[in-house]
Short mmCIF file of C-alpha atoms in Angstrom, two decimals:
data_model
loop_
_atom_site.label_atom_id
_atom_site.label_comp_id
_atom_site.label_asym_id
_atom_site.label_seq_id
_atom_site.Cartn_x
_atom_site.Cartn_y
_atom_site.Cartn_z
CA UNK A 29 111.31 89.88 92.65
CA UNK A 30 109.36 91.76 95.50
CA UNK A 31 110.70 89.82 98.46
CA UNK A 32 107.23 87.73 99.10
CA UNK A 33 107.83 84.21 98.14
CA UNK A 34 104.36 81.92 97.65
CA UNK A 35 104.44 77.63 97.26
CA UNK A 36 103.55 76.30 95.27
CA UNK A 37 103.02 78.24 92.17
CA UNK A 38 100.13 75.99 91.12
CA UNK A 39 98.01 73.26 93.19
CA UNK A 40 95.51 70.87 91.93
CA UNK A 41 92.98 69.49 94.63
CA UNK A 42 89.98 67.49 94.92
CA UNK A 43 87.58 68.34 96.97
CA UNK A 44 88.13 66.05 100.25
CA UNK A 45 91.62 66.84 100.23
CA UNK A 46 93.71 68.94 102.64
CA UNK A 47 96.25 71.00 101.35
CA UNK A 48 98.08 74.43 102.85
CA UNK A 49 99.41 77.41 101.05
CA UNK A 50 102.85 79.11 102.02
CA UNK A 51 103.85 82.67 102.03
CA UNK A 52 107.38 83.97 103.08
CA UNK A 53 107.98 87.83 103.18
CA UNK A 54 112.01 88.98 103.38
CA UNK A 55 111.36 92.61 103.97
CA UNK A 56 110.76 92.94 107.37
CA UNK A 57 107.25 93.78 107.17
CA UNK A 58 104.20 93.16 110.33
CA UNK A 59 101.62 92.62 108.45
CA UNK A 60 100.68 90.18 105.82
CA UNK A 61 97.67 89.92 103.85
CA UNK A 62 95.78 87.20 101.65
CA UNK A 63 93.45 88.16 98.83
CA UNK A 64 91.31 85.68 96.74
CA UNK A 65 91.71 86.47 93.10
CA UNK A 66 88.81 85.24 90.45
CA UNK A 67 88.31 85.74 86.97
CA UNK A 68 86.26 88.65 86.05
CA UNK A 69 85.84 89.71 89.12
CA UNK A 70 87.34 92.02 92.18
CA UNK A 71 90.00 91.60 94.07
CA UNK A 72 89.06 89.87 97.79
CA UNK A 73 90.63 90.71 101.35
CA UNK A 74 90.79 87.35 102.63
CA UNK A 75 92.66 88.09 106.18
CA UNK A 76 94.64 90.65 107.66
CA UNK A 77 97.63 89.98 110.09
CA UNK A 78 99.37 92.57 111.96
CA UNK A 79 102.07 91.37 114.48
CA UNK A 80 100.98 88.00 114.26
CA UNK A 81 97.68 88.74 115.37
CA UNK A 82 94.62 88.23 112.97
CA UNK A 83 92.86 91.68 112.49
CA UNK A 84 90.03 91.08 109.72
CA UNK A 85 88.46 88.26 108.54
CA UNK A 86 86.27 89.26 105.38
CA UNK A 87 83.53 86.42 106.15
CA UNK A 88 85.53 83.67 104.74
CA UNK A 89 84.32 79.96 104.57
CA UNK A 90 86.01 77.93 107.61
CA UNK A 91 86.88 75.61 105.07
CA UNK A 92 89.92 78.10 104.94
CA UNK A 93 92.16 78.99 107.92
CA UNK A 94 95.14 81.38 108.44
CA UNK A 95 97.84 80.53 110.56
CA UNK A 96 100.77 83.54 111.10
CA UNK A 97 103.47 81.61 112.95
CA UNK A 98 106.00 84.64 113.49
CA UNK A 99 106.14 87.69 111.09
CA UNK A 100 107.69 86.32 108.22
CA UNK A 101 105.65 83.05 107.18
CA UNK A 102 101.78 83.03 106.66
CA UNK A 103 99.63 80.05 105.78
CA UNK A 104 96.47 79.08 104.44
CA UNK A 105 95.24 76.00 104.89
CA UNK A 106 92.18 74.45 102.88
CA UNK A 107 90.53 71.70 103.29
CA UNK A 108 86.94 70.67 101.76
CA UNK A 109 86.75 73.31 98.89
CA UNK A 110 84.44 73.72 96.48
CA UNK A 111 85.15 74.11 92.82
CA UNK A 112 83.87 78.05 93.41
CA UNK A 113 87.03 78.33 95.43
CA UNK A 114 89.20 77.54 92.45
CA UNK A 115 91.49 81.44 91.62
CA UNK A 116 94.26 83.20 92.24
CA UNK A 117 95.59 83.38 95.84
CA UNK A 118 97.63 86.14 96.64
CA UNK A 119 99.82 86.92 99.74
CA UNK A 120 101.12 90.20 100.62
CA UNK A 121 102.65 92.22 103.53
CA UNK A 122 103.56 96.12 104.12
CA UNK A 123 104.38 97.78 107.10
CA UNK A 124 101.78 98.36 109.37
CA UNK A 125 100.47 101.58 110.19
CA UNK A 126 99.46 100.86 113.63
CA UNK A 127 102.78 99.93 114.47
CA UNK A 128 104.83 103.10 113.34
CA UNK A 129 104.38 102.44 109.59
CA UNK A 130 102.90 105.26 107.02
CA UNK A 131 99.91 104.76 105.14
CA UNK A 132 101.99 105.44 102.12
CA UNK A 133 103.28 102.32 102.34
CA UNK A 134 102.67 99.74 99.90
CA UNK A 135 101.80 96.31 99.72
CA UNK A 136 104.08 93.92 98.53
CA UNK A 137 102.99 91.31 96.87
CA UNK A 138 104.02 87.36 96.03
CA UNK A 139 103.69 85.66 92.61
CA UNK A 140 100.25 84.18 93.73
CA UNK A 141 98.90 80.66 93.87
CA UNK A 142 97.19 79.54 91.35
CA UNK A 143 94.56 76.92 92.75
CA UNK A 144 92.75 74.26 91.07
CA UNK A 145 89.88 72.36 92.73
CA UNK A 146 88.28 69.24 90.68
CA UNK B 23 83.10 103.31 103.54
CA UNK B 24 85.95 104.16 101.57
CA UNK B 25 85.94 103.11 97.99
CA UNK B 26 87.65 103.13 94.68
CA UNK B 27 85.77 103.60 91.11
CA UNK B 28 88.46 103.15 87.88
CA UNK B 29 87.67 103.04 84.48
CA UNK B 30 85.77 99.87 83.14
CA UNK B 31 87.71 97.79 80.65
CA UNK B 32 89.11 96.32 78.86
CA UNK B 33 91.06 99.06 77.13
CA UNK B 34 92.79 98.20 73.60
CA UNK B 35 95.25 100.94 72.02
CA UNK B 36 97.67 100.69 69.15
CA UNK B 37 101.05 101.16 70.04
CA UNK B 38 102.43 104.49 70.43
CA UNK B 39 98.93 105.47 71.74
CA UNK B 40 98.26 107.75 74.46
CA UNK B 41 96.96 106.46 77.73
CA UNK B 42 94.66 107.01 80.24
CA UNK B 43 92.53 105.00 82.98
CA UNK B 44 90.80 107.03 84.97
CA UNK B 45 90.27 106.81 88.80
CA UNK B 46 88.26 108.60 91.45
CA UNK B 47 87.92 107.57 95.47
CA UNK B 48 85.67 108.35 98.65
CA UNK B 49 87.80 108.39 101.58
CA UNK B 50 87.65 109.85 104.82
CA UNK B 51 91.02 112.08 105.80
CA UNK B 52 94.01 111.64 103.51
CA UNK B 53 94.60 108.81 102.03
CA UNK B 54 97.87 107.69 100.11
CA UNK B 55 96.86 106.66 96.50
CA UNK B 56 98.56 104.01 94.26
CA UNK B 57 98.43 102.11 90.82
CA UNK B 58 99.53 98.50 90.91
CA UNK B 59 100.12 96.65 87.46
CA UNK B 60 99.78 92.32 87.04
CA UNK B 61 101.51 91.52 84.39
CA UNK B 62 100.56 87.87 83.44
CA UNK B 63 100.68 85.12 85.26
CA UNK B 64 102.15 87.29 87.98
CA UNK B 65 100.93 89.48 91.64
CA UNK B 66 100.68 92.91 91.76
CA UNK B 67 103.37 95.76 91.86
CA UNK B 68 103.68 98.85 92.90
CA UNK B 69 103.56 100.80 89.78
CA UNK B 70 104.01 104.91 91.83
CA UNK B 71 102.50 106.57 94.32
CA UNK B 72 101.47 109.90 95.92
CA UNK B 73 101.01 110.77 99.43
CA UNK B 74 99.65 113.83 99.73
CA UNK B 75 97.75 116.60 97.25
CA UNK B 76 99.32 117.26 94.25
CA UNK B 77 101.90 115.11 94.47
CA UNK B 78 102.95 113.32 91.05
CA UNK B 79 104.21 109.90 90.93
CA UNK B 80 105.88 108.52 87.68
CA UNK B 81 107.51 105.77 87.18
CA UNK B 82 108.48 104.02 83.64
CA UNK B 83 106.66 106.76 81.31
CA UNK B 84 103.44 106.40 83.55
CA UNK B 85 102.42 109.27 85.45
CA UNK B 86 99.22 110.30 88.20
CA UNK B 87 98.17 113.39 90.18
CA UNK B 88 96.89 113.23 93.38
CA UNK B 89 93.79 115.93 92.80
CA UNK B 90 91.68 116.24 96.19
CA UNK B 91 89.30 118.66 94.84
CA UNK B 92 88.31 116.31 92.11
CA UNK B 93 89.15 112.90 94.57
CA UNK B 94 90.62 111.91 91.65
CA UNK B 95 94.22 110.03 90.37
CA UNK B 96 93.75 109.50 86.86
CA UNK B 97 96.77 107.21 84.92
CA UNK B 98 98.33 108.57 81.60
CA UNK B 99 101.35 107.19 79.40
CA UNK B 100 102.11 109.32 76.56
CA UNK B 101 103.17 106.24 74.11
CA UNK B 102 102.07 102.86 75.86
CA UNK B 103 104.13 99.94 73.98
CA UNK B 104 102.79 96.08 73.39
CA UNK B 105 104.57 95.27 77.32
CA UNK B 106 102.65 97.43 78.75
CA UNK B 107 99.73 95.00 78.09
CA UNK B 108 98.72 94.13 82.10
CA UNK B 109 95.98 94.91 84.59
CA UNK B 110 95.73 97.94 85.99
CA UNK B 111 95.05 98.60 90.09
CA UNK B 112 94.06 101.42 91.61
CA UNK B 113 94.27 101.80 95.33
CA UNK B 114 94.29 103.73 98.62
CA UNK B 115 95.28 103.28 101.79
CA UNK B 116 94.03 105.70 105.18
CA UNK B 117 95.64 106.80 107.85
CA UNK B 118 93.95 103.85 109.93
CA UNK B 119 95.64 101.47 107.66
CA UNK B 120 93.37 100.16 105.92
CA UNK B 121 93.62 99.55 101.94
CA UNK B 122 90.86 99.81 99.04
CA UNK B 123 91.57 98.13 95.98
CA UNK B 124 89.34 99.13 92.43
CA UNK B 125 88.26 96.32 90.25
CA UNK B 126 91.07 96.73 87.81
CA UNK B 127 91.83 97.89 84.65
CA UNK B 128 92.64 95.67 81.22
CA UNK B 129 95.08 97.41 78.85
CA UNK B 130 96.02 95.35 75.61
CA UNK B 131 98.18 96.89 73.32
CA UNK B 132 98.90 96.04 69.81
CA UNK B 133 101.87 96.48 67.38
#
């Protein structure tokens, strides 16, 4: 248990559906991440948030969008995938440096998503 | 940029083996280094750290050295057992924040 909750644990989804990913972090953390995870190959920096704010966006398809209500709840919210965008989709947070944090702080990360797309 | 090269797997080892997955990084300043392990069907932990040169982290039987002169943080296990099967991250993060993940590491190990 790392204190980053994801829902669901697994999602099935055509393609013209619309369907949102949920991350909760109990730590107390600013920042929260999400990475793309596919087989056989790296792991991907989706978007960054730091105090709600959206600092990076890694050229990802506007057929997904972040939303960072306050600092404890990130979503992603897909709509219009492609079977391509079928992985792994992992949230994190950590304490962000910017903001009084140390850069030896870790990332903390939730169970994942495991996403589906027919 | 700043980047992160481990060792390519997959690695296989009999139990009671010794371990190790090497890891070397470009980085400008002075970075914190990490290895993360995903277990499966799980996200990554923290598996130790080091924050500055020649600092050690351990943690369960696994241990890394911070080298600087070699930009290096190579993991070893003296006697890896069959749950210690999991991928293998190696990471840093700089003093702007910002964190570099390697490609991970595949470590089966049989009875």
């Amino acid at each position: 248990e790392t204190g980053v909750t994801q829902t669901p644990r697994h999602l099935v989804m055509g393609m013209t559906n619309k369907k949102s990913l949920k991350c909760e972090q109990h730590l107390g953390h600013n920042a929260m991440y999400w990475y793309k995870q596919s087989a056989k190959k790296p792991l991907e920096l989706m978007f960054v948030y730091s105090l709600e704010e959206r600092v990076e966006n890694n050229s990802v398809p506007s057929r997904f969008s972040p939303e960072c209500p306050n600092s404890s709840h990130l979503f992603l919210h897909l709509h219009t995938l492609q079977p391509e965008d079928s992985a792994l989709y992992l949230c994190a947070s950590s304490q962000d440096t910017a903001s009084g944090g140390r850069p030896y702080n870790e990332q903390f990360f939730g169970p994942g998503t495991r996403l589906t797309v027919l | 940029g700043d980047s992160v090269t481990q060792m390519e797997g997959p690695v296989t080892l009999s139990e009671e083996a010794f371990l190790t997955i090497n890891c070397t990084y470009t980085a400008t300043g002075y970075p914190s280094l990490f290895w993360y392990v995903q277990y499966p069907g799980e996200g990554l932990q923290l598996l130790l750290k080091a924050t500055k040169a020649d600092d050690k982290g351990s943690n369960k039987g696994f241990e890394a050295t911070y080298r600087k002169e070699t930009t290096s943080f190579h993991l070893e296990k003296g006697s890896v057992q069959v749950s210690d099967s999991a991928v293998y991250f190696c990471a840093l993060n700089t003093n702007a924040g910002k964190s570099t993940f390697g490609d991970g590491t595949t470590l089966t190990v049989k009875p």
